[in-house]
Amino acid sequence: MPEEKNKIGFIGAGKLAGRLMTAFSHAGFKIKQVISRGGDNGRELARLYRSSYSNRLSELNPDIDFLVIAVPDSVIHDVVDKMPGIEGVTVHTSGAVSIDVFKGLARRYGVFYPLQTFSDSREVDFSNIPVFIEASDEKSLSLIRDISGEISKKIYEINSERRALLHLSAVFANNFTNHLLAVSSDIVKQTGLQKEVLYELVKETINKSFEMEPADSQTGPAIRGDDLTIKKHLNLLSFSDELSQLYICLTRSIQNYHSKIKADN
Amino acid sequence: MPEEKNKIGFIGAGKLAGRLMTAFSHAGFKIKQVISRGGDNGRELARLYRSSYSNRLSELNPDIDFLVIAVPDSVIHDVVDKMPGIEGVTVHTSGAVSIDVFKGLARRYGVFYPLQTFSDSREVDFSNIPVFIEASDEKSLSLIRDISGEISKKIYEINSERRALLHLSAVFANNFTNHLLAVSSDIVKQTGLQKEVLYELVKETINKSFEMEPADSQTGPAIRGDDLTIKKHLNLLSFSDELSQLYICLTRSIQNYHSKIKADN
């Protein structure tokens, strides 16, 4: 008889929950229950994955082996506090919230943090997404590791302190980078060109930064101390105090960062 | 008899010059001469491409059809001022310097600006790199377009004002983004992990930003107004005033940018 797969439940029905249901379902797991306050999204996901649906935490199915809480960080504590206890392992999916949010409120628990940005409209290949895990005890860790290992090839065990730093680094690598790309796309549009003209440059920037140390390949007027070009750029940005400030702040940061490296050597 | 290809000359022997020589040489052009003050680099490139070498502008070969000035922005004017006149077309390769740098100093001239970041150690496929061109006159423009078209599929004619804006957008997309990747790589290392764990996230950030509007897919604590997480992050960054300032500045910029979008709608 083939081993029966663990039954998975979800609290939350947002982008991450949807992507995880796809990945777990492809890996052969049964999505047993979806609980969400929102209504439509949760009902639709439950229909899609032939799972039961409820909008009440009190109706949590006690048979669930692995319960994934995929709700906004600020709500996690409240959810954990209000949900009934289960025999299975409960995990949250946040980079920034400590595992201690479960303390005294759940018996077996942990963290399952996939380091990726999720959208409704974009498929992602989960097998390459690194997942950072942590658990209340060895047995729970082993379950989390086994289940995670069925959807991703890259499982790392790290504690909450290291995960918080990792999450911070992701804010720089994803949120802040995305903002710079939004700004540069706006500026390109002022030239009448499409932002696609930047694609090869950005792709090469990224590839380079992972093949060598990005600090070693820093170029541009800031690190050159090319005040003339910096002045020209600030002139071009004079239509927006906001963007001028951003330009100055990044230019200063590059200069301070690299003068510090020099001073340290 | 096959049409003879234009003879190309270079002033400058840095990364861009080297990459361009490779591309032109692959396309069947003859690299006629390399002039550089530096010495070793120029001599080595001249040897590699069987071209003549000189370290004196006065020895510029008058037979050159297409002369590429690939020197730092701050030196372009000086080079143009000091070099002897030629019958061919002289171009500079800078995003930030106006075509007017040639005015009164050359007869046929223009700009050949490839939008890419070049390294000595990394091969690039030039055919996908967009090249932005401009010229003193129609005949020169046509020559520049024809020659550029043999190494790249993406040739755009834009004037110096638009090119300056494009160059500014590239500073955001490349220089500033690279700095954020350097910072995020530093922070990851503090966790004991390798920066490679960020690769899938960064790749998806970039791909997403070119498939949709990056402003529409902004996520993270800044745009959520998640002050608790922002506070946690600033605590984690308390070891560095520099990085704290950078974090605050980018967070504010995201918040102002998006409140402006809201106000405009």
Short mmCIF file of C-alpha atoms in Angstrom, two decimals:
data_model
loop_
_atom_site.label_atom_id
_atom_site.label_comp_id
_atom_site.label_asym_id
_atom_site.label_seq_id
_atom_site.Cartn_x
_atom_site.Cartn_y
_atom_site.Cartn_z
CA MET A 1 0.00 0.00 0.00
CA PRO A 2 1.50 3.37 -0.91
CA GLU A 3 2.19 5.64 2.02
CA GLU A 4 -0.59 8.16 2.45
CA LYS A 5 0.54 11.76 1.96
CA ASN A 6 0.11 14.26 4.74
CA LYS A 7 -3.08 16.30 4.70
CA ILE A 8 -2.46 20.00 4.32
CA GLY A 9 -4.61 22.87 5.47
CA PHE A 10 -4.42 26.60 4.80
CA ILE A 11 -5.40 29.64 6.75
CA GLY A 12 -5.31 32.51 4.27
CA ALA A 13 -6.11 32.54 0.58
CA GLY A 14 -3.79 35.20 -0.90
CA LYS A 15 -1.11 34.94 -3.57
CA LEU A 16 1.29 32.85 -1.49
CA ALA A 17 -1.45 30.46 -0.35
CA GLY A 18 -2.58 29.99 -3.96
CA ARG A 19 0.96 29.30 -5.19
CA LEU A 20 1.61 26.87 -2.34
CA MET A 21 -1.62 24.98 -2.97
CA THR A 22 -0.57 24.53 -6.60
CA ALA A 23 2.87 23.27 -5.58
CA PHE A 24 1.61 20.90 -2.84
CA SER A 25 -1.19 19.63 -5.01
CA HIS A 26 1.24 18.91 -7.90
CA ALA A 27 3.40 17.02 -5.42
CA GLY A 28 0.44 14.78 -4.64
CA PHE A 29 -0.64 16.22 -1.30
CA LYS A 30 -4.29 16.52 -0.41
CA ILE A 31 -5.40 20.09 0.38
CA LYS A 32 -7.86 19.22 3.12
CA GLN A 33 -9.21 22.62 4.09
CA VAL A 34 -8.99 26.31 3.27
CA ILE A 35 -9.99 28.83 5.90
CA SER A 36 -10.18 32.50 5.03
CA ARG A 37 -12.17 35.46 6.17
CA GLY A 38 -12.16 37.03 2.72
CA GLY A 39 -14.69 34.68 1.13
CA ASP A 40 -14.40 34.65 -2.66
CA ASN A 41 -10.68 33.88 -3.01
CA GLY A 42 -10.78 31.13 -0.41
CA ARG A 43 -13.95 29.56 -1.85
CA GLU A 44 -12.42 29.60 -5.34
CA LEU A 45 -9.16 28.00 -4.16
CA ALA A 46 -11.10 25.37 -2.19
CA ARG A 47 -13.16 24.55 -5.31
CA LEU A 48 -9.99 24.36 -7.44
CA TYR A 49 -8.22 21.99 -5.06
CA ARG A 50 -11.33 20.03 -4.02
CA SER A 51 -10.89 20.99 -0.43
CA SER A 52 -13.43 22.07 2.14
CA TYR A 53 -13.84 25.76 2.86
CA SER A 54 -14.71 27.70 5.97
CA ASN A 55 -14.52 31.34 7.00
CA ARG A 56 -14.32 30.44 10.70
CA LEU A 57 -11.17 29.48 12.56
CA SER A 58 -13.30 27.49 15.01
CA GLU A 59 -14.13 25.08 12.17
CA LEU A 60 -10.49 24.09 11.67
CA ASN A 61 -10.30 20.40 10.74
CA PRO A 62 -8.41 18.53 13.52
CA ASP A 63 -7.21 15.90 11.00
CA ILE A 64 -4.81 18.30 9.28
CA ASP A 65 -1.16 17.16 9.52
CA PHE A 66 0.43 20.37 8.24
CA LEU A 67 -1.35 23.68 8.67
CA VAL A 68 0.01 26.64 6.71
CA ILE A 69 -0.80 30.10 8.01
CA ALA A 70 -0.39 32.44 5.05
CA VAL A 71 -1.83 35.72 6.30
CA PRO A 72 -0.35 39.23 6.70
CA ASP A 73 2.36 39.43 9.38
CA SER A 74 0.26 41.68 11.58
CA VAL A 75 -2.54 39.08 11.79
CA ILE A 76 -0.48 35.97 12.52
CA HIS A 77 -0.56 36.31 16.29
CA ASP A 78 -4.28 36.86 16.32
CA VAL A 79 -4.92 33.81 14.14
CA VAL A 80 -2.71 31.57 16.25
CA ASP A 81 -4.39 32.86 19.39
CA LYS A 82 -7.91 32.18 18.12
CA MET A 83 -7.52 28.86 16.31
CA PRO A 84 -8.23 25.57 18.10
CA GLY A 85 -5.29 23.32 18.91
CA ILE A 86 -4.50 20.49 16.49
CA GLU A 87 -2.27 17.41 16.61
CA GLY A 88 -0.50 18.38 13.40
CA VAL A 89 2.26 20.93 12.88
CA THR A 90 1.29 24.57 12.32
CA VAL A 91 3.68 26.85 10.39
CA HIS A 92 3.64 30.48 9.42
CA THR A 93 5.25 31.70 6.19
CA SER A 94 6.67 35.05 7.24
CA GLY A 95 10.26 36.23 6.96
CA ALA A 96 9.94 38.85 9.65
CA VAL A 97 7.87 37.16 12.38
CA SER A 98 9.66 35.12 15.04
CA ILE A 99 8.75 31.51 15.71
CA ASP A 100 7.93 32.69 19.24
CA VAL A 101 4.58 33.98 17.99
CA PHE A 102 3.37 30.38 18.56
CA LYS A 103 4.74 30.06 22.10
CA GLY A 104 2.15 28.88 24.58
CA LEU A 105 -0.50 28.90 21.84
CA ALA A 106 0.39 25.79 19.80
CA ARG A 107 1.93 22.46 20.68
CA ARG A 108 3.88 21.63 17.51
CA TYR A 109 4.82 24.49 15.29
CA GLY A 110 7.38 26.05 13.03
CA VAL A 111 8.18 28.36 10.14
CA PHE A 112 8.09 27.72 6.41
CA TYR A 113 9.46 30.83 4.65
CA PRO A 114 9.79 30.64 0.86
CA LEU A 115 12.06 33.43 -0.39
CA GLN A 116 10.24 34.63 -3.46
CA THR A 117 7.85 37.35 -4.65
CA PHE A 118 4.49 35.93 -5.68
CA SER A 119 1.89 37.30 -8.08
CA ASP A 120 -1.51 36.01 -9.08
CA SER A 121 -0.65 36.29 -12.73
CA ARG A 122 2.79 34.67 -12.82
CA GLU A 123 3.54 30.96 -12.52
CA VAL A 124 6.68 30.18 -10.57
CA ASP A 125 8.69 26.98 -10.52
CA PHE A 126 8.62 26.20 -6.82
CA SER A 127 11.38 23.60 -7.02
CA ASN A 128 14.04 26.33 -7.31
CA ILE A 129 12.67 28.57 -4.58
CA PRO A 130 14.70 28.36 -1.38
CA VAL A 131 12.59 27.59 1.67
CA PHE A 132 13.81 28.49 5.16
CA ILE A 133 12.47 26.33 7.95
CA GLU A 134 12.47 26.26 11.74
CA ALA A 135 10.51 24.21 14.26
CA SER A 136 9.51 23.85 17.90
CA ASP A 137 11.03 20.36 18.16
CA GLU A 138 12.96 17.72 16.22
CA LYS A 139 9.93 15.70 15.18
CA SER A 140 8.13 18.74 13.81
CA LEU A 141 11.31 19.90 12.05
CA SER A 142 11.60 16.55 10.39
CA LEU A 143 7.99 16.71 9.16
CA ILE A 144 8.43 20.27 7.87
CA ARG A 145 11.67 19.28 6.15
CA ASP A 146 10.08 16.25 4.49
CA ILE A 147 7.03 18.12 3.26
CA SER A 148 9.08 21.13 2.06
CA GLY A 149 11.48 18.80 0.31
CA GLU A 150 8.66 17.55 -1.89
CA ILE A 151 8.10 20.95 -3.47
CA SER A 152 11.55 22.54 -3.35
CA LYS A 153 15.10 21.30 -3.84
CA LYS A 154 16.49 24.02 -1.57
CA ILE A 155 15.61 23.66 2.08
CA TYR A 156 17.61 25.55 4.71
CA GLU A 157 17.17 25.36 8.45
CA ILE A 158 17.70 28.78 10.07
CA ASN A 159 16.53 30.38 13.29
CA SER A 160 14.29 33.44 13.60
CA GLU A 161 17.14 35.91 14.11
CA ARG A 162 18.92 34.86 10.92
CA ARG A 163 15.62 34.72 9.05
CA ALA A 164 14.87 38.33 10.07
CA LEU A 165 18.19 39.42 8.53
CA LEU A 166 17.49 37.37 5.43
CA HIS A 167 14.11 39.06 5.11
CA LEU A 168 15.78 42.44 5.46
CA SER A 169 18.22 41.57 2.68
CA ALA A 170 15.24 40.58 0.53
CA VAL A 171 13.70 44.01 1.10
CA PHE A 172 16.83 45.51 -0.49
CA ALA A 173 17.04 42.91 -3.24
CA ASN A 174 13.35 42.91 -4.13
CA ASN A 175 11.28 45.83 -2.78
CA PHE A 176 13.92 48.54 -3.10
CA THR A 177 15.24 47.23 -6.42
CA ASN A 178 11.72 47.12 -7.79
CA HIS A 179 11.24 50.75 -6.80
CA LEU A 180 14.41 51.75 -8.66
CA LEU A 181 13.15 49.89 -11.70
CA ALA A 182 9.84 51.78 -11.45
CA VAL A 183 11.71 55.08 -11.33
CA SER A 184 14.01 54.18 -14.21
CA SER A 185 11.04 53.00 -16.25
CA ASP A 186 9.35 56.39 -15.66
CA ILE A 187 12.46 58.24 -16.79
CA VAL A 188 12.85 56.10 -19.91
CA LYS A 189 9.26 56.87 -20.85
CA GLN A 190 10.09 60.59 -20.81
CA THR A 191 12.49 59.89 -23.67
CA GLY A 192 9.67 58.40 -25.72
CA LEU A 193 11.33 54.96 -25.63
CA GLN A 194 9.89 51.81 -24.08
CA LYS A 195 11.37 50.50 -20.83
CA GLU A 196 12.32 47.31 -22.74
CA VAL A 197 15.47 49.11 -23.93
CA LEU A 198 16.75 48.69 -20.35
CA TYR A 199 16.17 44.93 -20.25
CA GLU A 200 19.58 43.71 -21.39
CA LEU A 201 21.31 46.17 -19.07
CA VAL A 202 19.30 45.09 -16.05
CA LYS A 203 19.69 41.40 -16.86
CA GLU A 204 23.46 41.78 -17.16
CA THR A 205 23.58 43.85 -13.93
CA ILE A 206 21.89 41.00 -12.07
CA ASN A 207 23.87 38.17 -13.62
CA LYS A 208 27.11 40.00 -12.98
CA SER A 209 26.18 40.67 -9.37
CA PHE A 210 25.75 36.93 -8.73
CA GLU A 211 28.89 35.87 -10.58
CA MET A 212 31.18 38.34 -8.89
CA GLU A 213 30.91 40.57 -5.83
CA PRO A 214 28.49 43.39 -6.74
CA ALA A 215 30.57 45.82 -4.68
CA ASP A 216 33.56 45.02 -6.92
CA SER A 217 31.67 45.76 -10.11
CA GLN A 218 30.13 49.07 -9.00
CA THR A 219 30.32 51.63 -11.83
CA GLY A 220 28.77 55.01 -12.57
CA PRO A 221 29.23 58.66 -11.68
CA ALA A 222 28.87 58.14 -7.91
CA ILE A 223 31.82 55.79 -7.47
CA ARG A 224 33.89 57.68 -10.08
CA GLY A 225 33.26 60.90 -8.15
CA ASP A 226 32.14 62.38 -11.47
CA ASP A 227 30.57 65.55 -10.07
CA LEU A 228 29.88 67.02 -13.48
CA THR A 229 27.63 64.12 -14.51
CA ILE A 230 25.99 64.06 -11.08
CA LYS A 231 25.18 67.75 -11.49
CA LYS A 232 23.76 67.13 -14.98
CA HIS A 233 21.59 64.34 -13.60
CA LEU A 234 20.28 66.51 -10.78
CA ASN A 235 19.42 69.15 -13.37
CA LEU A 236 17.47 66.57 -15.35
CA LEU A 237 15.67 65.55 -12.15
CA SER A 238 14.82 69.12 -11.15
CA PHE A 239 11.16 68.42 -12.05
CA SER A 240 10.91 66.19 -8.97
CA ASP A 241 12.21 66.92 -5.46
CA GLU A 242 11.36 63.35 -4.63
CA LEU A 243 13.58 61.81 -7.30
CA SER A 244 16.36 64.33 -6.71
CA GLN A 245 16.41 63.29 -3.05
CA LEU A 246 16.50 59.63 -4.00
CA TYR A 247 19.36 60.24 -6.45
CA ILE A 248 21.38 62.18 -3.88
CA CYS A 249 20.77 59.62 -1.19
CA LEU A 250 21.87 56.67 -3.36
CA THR A 251 24.87 58.57 -4.70
CA ARG A 252 26.00 59.41 -1.17
CA SER A 253 25.44 55.87 -0.02
CA ILE A 254 27.60 54.48 -2.84
CA GLN A 255 30.35 56.99 -2.04
CA ASN A 256 30.28 56.34 1.70
CA TYR A 257 30.09 52.57 1.24
CA HIS A 258 33.12 52.52 -1.03
CA SER A 259 35.19 55.00 0.94
CA LYS A 260 34.56 52.77 3.95
CA ILE A 261 35.76 49.71 2.01
CA LYS A 262 38.90 51.64 1.06
CA ALA A 263 39.46 52.78 4.63
CA ASP A 264 39.05 49.20 5.87
CA ASN A 265 41.68 47.86 3.46
CA MET B 1 34.39 41.66 -55.99
CA PRO B 2 33.01 41.77 -52.45
CA GLU B 3 32.44 45.22 -51.06
CA GLU B 4 35.26 46.20 -48.78
CA LYS B 5 34.24 46.75 -45.18
CA ASN B 6 34.80 50.08 -43.49
CA LYS B 7 38.04 50.48 -41.59
CA ILE B 8 37.53 51.11 -37.91
CA GLY B 9 39.81 52.92 -35.48
CA PHE B 10 39.73 53.25 -31.72
CA ILE B 11 40.86 55.91 -29.33
CA GLY B 12 40.79 54.30 -25.92
CA ALA B 13 41.52 50.72 -24.89
CA GLY B 14 39.24 50.09 -21.90
CA LYS B 15 36.48 47.55 -21.37
CA LEU B 16 34.06 49.06 -23.88
CA ALA B 17 36.75 49.44 -26.55
CA GLY B 18 37.77 45.81 -26.08
CA ARG B 19 34.18 44.55 -26.32
CA LEU B 20 33.52 46.65 -29.41
CA MET B 21 36.66 45.43 -31.14
CA THR B 22 35.51 41.86 -30.58
CA ALA B 23 32.06 42.62 -31.98
CA PHE B 24 33.32 44.59 -35.02
CA SER B 25 36.02 42.08 -35.74
CA HIS B 26 33.50 39.17 -35.61
CA ALA B 27 31.33 41.13 -38.04
CA GLY B 28 34.24 41.20 -40.49
CA PHE B 29 35.46 44.75 -40.00
CA LYS B 30 39.14 45.58 -40.02
CA ILE B 31 40.39 47.23 -36.85
CA LYS B 32 42.89 49.56 -38.46
CA GLN B 33 44.36 51.36 -35.47
CA VAL B 34 44.25 51.54 -31.70
CA ILE B 35 45.41 54.72 -30.00
CA SER B 36 45.69 54.85 -26.24
CA ARG B 37 47.82 56.64 -23.73
CA GLY B 38 47.77 53.75 -21.32
CA GLY B 39 50.14 51.51 -23.22
CA ASP B 40 49.76 47.86 -22.22
CA ASN B 41 46.02 47.45 -22.77
CA GLY B 42 46.09 49.21 -26.12
CA ARG B 43 49.14 47.32 -27.32
CA GLU B 44 47.55 44.02 -26.31
CA LEU B 45 44.28 44.83 -28.10
CA ALA B 46 46.18 45.96 -31.21
CA ARG B 47 48.11 42.68 -31.21
CA LEU B 48 44.89 40.68 -30.74
CA TYR B 49 43.12 42.40 -33.63
CA ARG B 50 46.20 42.78 -35.86
CA SER B 51 45.87 46.51 -35.89
CA SER B 52 48.50 49.18 -35.59
CA TYR B 53 49.07 50.83 -32.24
CA SER B 54 50.06 54.32 -31.21
CA ASN B 55 50.06 56.29 -28.00
CA ARG B 56 49.92 59.61 -29.84
CA LEU B 57 46.79 61.26 -31.18
CA SER B 58 48.89 63.01 -33.81
CA GLU B 59 49.57 59.62 -35.40
CA LEU B 60 45.89 59.01 -36.11
CA ASN B 61 45.57 57.13 -39.41
CA PRO B 62 43.70 59.37 -41.90
CA ASP B 63 42.34 56.29 -43.74
CA ILE B 64 39.98 55.35 -40.92
CA ASP B 65 36.29 55.41 -41.97
CA PHE B 66 34.78 55.09 -38.52
CA LEU B 67 36.67 56.32 -35.48
CA VAL B 68 35.35 55.27 -32.08
CA ILE B 69 36.32 57.42 -29.11
CA ALA B 70 35.91 55.20 -26.06
CA VAL B 71 37.47 57.23 -23.26
CA PRO B 72 36.14 58.58 -19.94
CA ASP B 73 33.50 61.32 -20.40
CA SER B 74 35.73 63.96 -18.87
CA VAL B 75 38.44 63.38 -21.49
CA ILE B 76 36.31 63.33 -24.65
CA HIS B 77 36.51 67.05 -25.32
CA ASP B 78 40.24 67.10 -24.89
CA VAL B 79 40.73 64.15 -27.26
CA VAL B 80 38.50 65.68 -29.95
CA ASP B 81 40.29 68.98 -29.57
CA LYS B 82 43.75 67.45 -29.96
CA MET B 83 43.21 64.84 -32.67
CA PRO B 84 43.89 65.66 -36.34
CA GLY B 85 40.88 65.96 -38.65
CA ILE B 86 39.92 62.89 -40.71
CA GLU B 87 37.62 62.27 -43.67
CA GLY B 88 35.77 59.49 -41.82
CA VAL B 89 33.08 59.76 -39.16
CA THR B 90 34.16 60.16 -35.53
CA VAL B 91 31.80 58.99 -32.77
CA HIS B 92 31.92 59.02 -29.01
CA THR B 93 30.27 56.31 -26.94
CA SER B 94 28.99 58.26 -23.95
CA GLY B 95 25.43 58.41 -22.65
CA ALA B 96 25.91 61.70 -20.85
CA VAL B 97 27.99 63.80 -23.24
CA SER B 98 26.21 65.90 -25.89
CA ILE B 99 27.03 65.54 -29.58
CA ASP B 100 28.00 69.24 -29.40
CA VAL B 101 31.34 68.24 -27.90
CA PHE B 102 32.45 67.81 -31.54
CA LYS B 103 31.17 71.17 -32.76
CA GLY B 104 33.80 73.17 -34.63
CA LEU B 105 36.36 70.43 -33.95
CA ALA B 106 35.33 67.67 -36.38
CA ARG B 107 33.70 67.68 -39.79
CA ARG B 108 31.64 64.48 -39.69
CA TYR B 109 30.73 63.15 -36.32
CA GLY B 110 28.15 61.46 -34.16
CA VAL B 111 27.35 59.33 -31.14
CA PHE B 112 27.31 55.56 -30.76
CA TYR B 113 25.99 54.73 -27.27
CA PRO B 114 25.56 51.05 -26.43
CA LEU B 115 23.34 50.65 -23.37
CA GLN B 116 25.13 47.95 -21.42
CA THR B 117 27.56 47.43 -18.57
CA PHE B 118 30.86 45.94 -19.71
CA SER B 119 33.44 43.92 -17.83
CA ASP B 120 36.75 42.52 -18.89
CA SER B 121 35.84 39.10 -17.65
CA ARG B 122 32.35 38.68 -19.09
CA GLU B 123 31.47 38.01 -22.72
CA VAL B 124 28.35 39.79 -23.92
CA ASP B 125 26.22 39.05 -26.96
CA PHE B 126 26.36 42.41 -28.68
CA SER B 127 23.52 41.63 -31.07
CA ASN B 128 20.94 42.18 -28.32
CA ILE B 129 22.45 45.35 -26.91
CA PRO B 130 20.50 48.45 -27.91
CA VAL B 131 22.67 51.12 -29.52
CA PHE B 132 21.58 54.76 -29.54
CA ILE B 133 22.94 56.82 -32.40
CA GLU B 134 23.02 60.45 -33.47
CA ALA B 135 24.99 62.28 -36.18
CA SER B 136 26.08 65.65 -37.53
CA ASP B 137 24.46 65.03 -40.93
CA GLU B 138 22.39 62.51 -42.88
CA LYS B 139 25.31 60.86 -44.64
CA SER B 140 27.19 60.30 -41.38
CA LEU B 141 24.00 59.03 -39.71
CA SER B 142 23.56 56.54 -42.49
CA LEU B 143 27.13 55.26 -42.10
CA ILE B 144 26.77 55.00 -38.32
CA ARG B 145 23.45 53.17 -38.74
CA ASP B 146 24.89 50.71 -41.25
CA ILE B 147 27.97 49.93 -39.20
CA SER B 148 26.00 49.65 -35.93
CA GLY B 149 23.47 47.42 -37.65
CA GLU B 150 26.17 44.85 -38.34
CA ILE B 151 26.82 44.24 -34.66
CA SER B 152 23.41 44.91 -33.08
CA LYS B 153 19.81 44.21 -34.03
CA LYS B 154 18.58 47.17 -31.99
CA ILE B 155 19.55 50.58 -33.34
CA TYR B 156 17.68 53.69 -32.17
CA GLU B 157 18.21 57.23 -33.34
CA ILE B 158 17.83 59.70 -30.47
CA ASN B 159 19.15 63.19 -29.81
CA SER B 160 21.49 64.21 -27.01
CA GLU B 161 18.74 65.48 -24.69
CA ARG B 162 16.86 62.18 -24.82
CA ARG B 163 20.09 60.23 -24.52
CA ALA B 164 20.97 62.14 -21.35
CA LEU B 165 17.65 61.06 -19.81
CA LEU B 166 18.20 57.50 -20.98
CA HIS B 167 21.63 57.53 -19.36
CA LEU B 168 20.07 58.81 -16.14
CA SER B 169 17.53 55.98 -16.19
CA ALA B 170 20.42 53.54 -16.65
CA VAL B 171 22.08 54.94 -13.52
CA PHE B 172 18.97 53.92 -11.57
CA ALA B 173 18.59 50.59 -13.35
CA ASN B 174 22.25 49.60 -13.22
CA ASN B 175 24.47 51.60 -10.81
CA PHE B 176 21.91 52.10 -8.05
CA THR B 177 20.46 48.60 -8.40
CA ASN B 178 23.94 47.13 -8.23
CA HIS B 179 24.57 49.03 -5.01
CA LEU B 180 21.38 47.60 -3.46
CA LEU B 181 22.51 44.13 -4.48
CA ALA B 182 25.88 44.77 -2.83
CA VAL B 183 24.13 45.81 0.37
CA SER B 184 21.72 42.88 0.32
CA SER B 185 24.59 40.51 -0.36
CA ASP B 186 26.42 41.91 2.70
CA ILE B 187 23.36 41.41 4.88
CA VAL B 188 22.82 37.85 3.65
CA LYS B 189 26.40 37.01 4.55
CA GLN B 190 25.70 38.07 8.14
CA THR B 191 23.21 35.20 8.31
CA GLY B 192 25.92 32.75 7.33
CA LEU B 193 24.16 31.97 4.03
CA GLN B 194 25.52 32.59 0.53
CA LYS B 195 24.08 35.43 -1.54
CA GLU B 196 22.96 32.79 -4.08
CA VAL B 197 19.86 32.22 -1.94
CA LEU B 198 18.64 35.59 -3.26
CA TYR B 199 19.09 34.69 -6.92
CA GLU B 200 15.61 33.37 -7.71
CA LEU B 201 14.04 36.33 -5.91
CA VAL B 202 16.08 38.89 -7.81
CA LYS B 203 15.54 37.13 -11.13
CA GLU B 204 11.78 37.08 -10.58
CA THR B 205 11.82 40.74 -9.45
CA ILE B 206 13.45 41.73 -12.72
CA ASN B 207 11.34 39.55 -14.99
CA LYS B 208 8.18 40.77 -13.32
CA SER B 209 9.22 44.39 -13.66
CA PHE B 210 9.55 44.01 -17.43
CA GLU B 211 6.33 42.05 -17.88
CA MET B 212 4.18 44.42 -15.87
CA GLU B 213 4.60 47.95 -14.55
CA PRO B 214 7.08 47.73 -11.66
CA ALA B 215 5.13 50.44 -9.82
CA ASP B 216 2.06 48.17 -9.91
CA SER B 217 3.89 45.23 -8.40
CA GLN B 218 5.58 47.11 -5.55
CA THR B 219 5.39 45.07 -2.34
CA GLY B 220 7.03 45.19 1.08
CA PRO B 221 6.74 47.02 4.38
CA ALA B 222 7.16 50.52 2.86
CA ILE B 223 4.15 50.41 0.55
CA ARG B 224 2.10 48.47 3.14
CA GLY B 225 2.86 51.16 5.70
CA ASP B 226 3.97 48.31 7.98
CA ASP B 227 5.68 50.45 10.63
CA LEU B 228 6.32 47.52 12.94
CA THR B 229 8.44 45.68 10.34
CA ILE B 230 10.18 48.91 9.33
CA LYS B 231 11.10 49.46 12.98
CA LYS B 232 12.40 45.88 13.27
CA HIS B 233 14.51 46.40 10.15
CA LEU B 234 15.97 49.64 11.46
CA ASN B 235 16.85 47.82 14.66
CA LEU B 236 18.67 45.17 12.65
CA LEU B 237 20.51 47.93 10.78
CA SER B 238 21.50 49.80 13.92
CA PHE B 239 25.11 48.62 13.40
CA SER B 240 25.38 51.00 10.43
CA ASP B 241 24.18 54.62 10.24
CA GLU B 242 24.93 54.44 6.55
CA LEU B 243 22.59 51.54 5.83
CA SER B 244 19.92 52.88 8.19
CA GLN B 245 19.90 56.14 6.21
CA LEU B 246 19.68 54.25 2.94
CA TYR B 247 16.79 52.15 4.25
CA ILE B 248 14.90 55.20 5.50
CA CYS B 249 15.48 57.09 2.30
CA LEU B 250 14.23 54.28 0.06
CA THR B 251 11.26 53.58 2.33
CA ARG B 252 10.25 57.25 2.22
CA SER B 253 10.73 57.39 -1.51
CA ILE B 254 8.44 54.39 -2.04
CA GLN B 255 5.81 55.91 0.24
CA ASN B 256 5.94 59.35 -1.38
CA TYR B 257 5.99 57.92 -4.90
CA HIS B 258 2.91 55.82 -4.28
CA SER B 259 0.98 58.45 -2.35
CA LYS B 260 1.61 60.74 -5.33
CA ILE B 261 0.26 58.10 -7.73
CA LYS B 262 -2.84 57.79 -5.55
CA ALA B 263 -3.26 61.56 -5.37
CA ASP B 264 -2.92 61.80 -9.16
CA ASN B 265 -5.67 59.22 -9.77
#
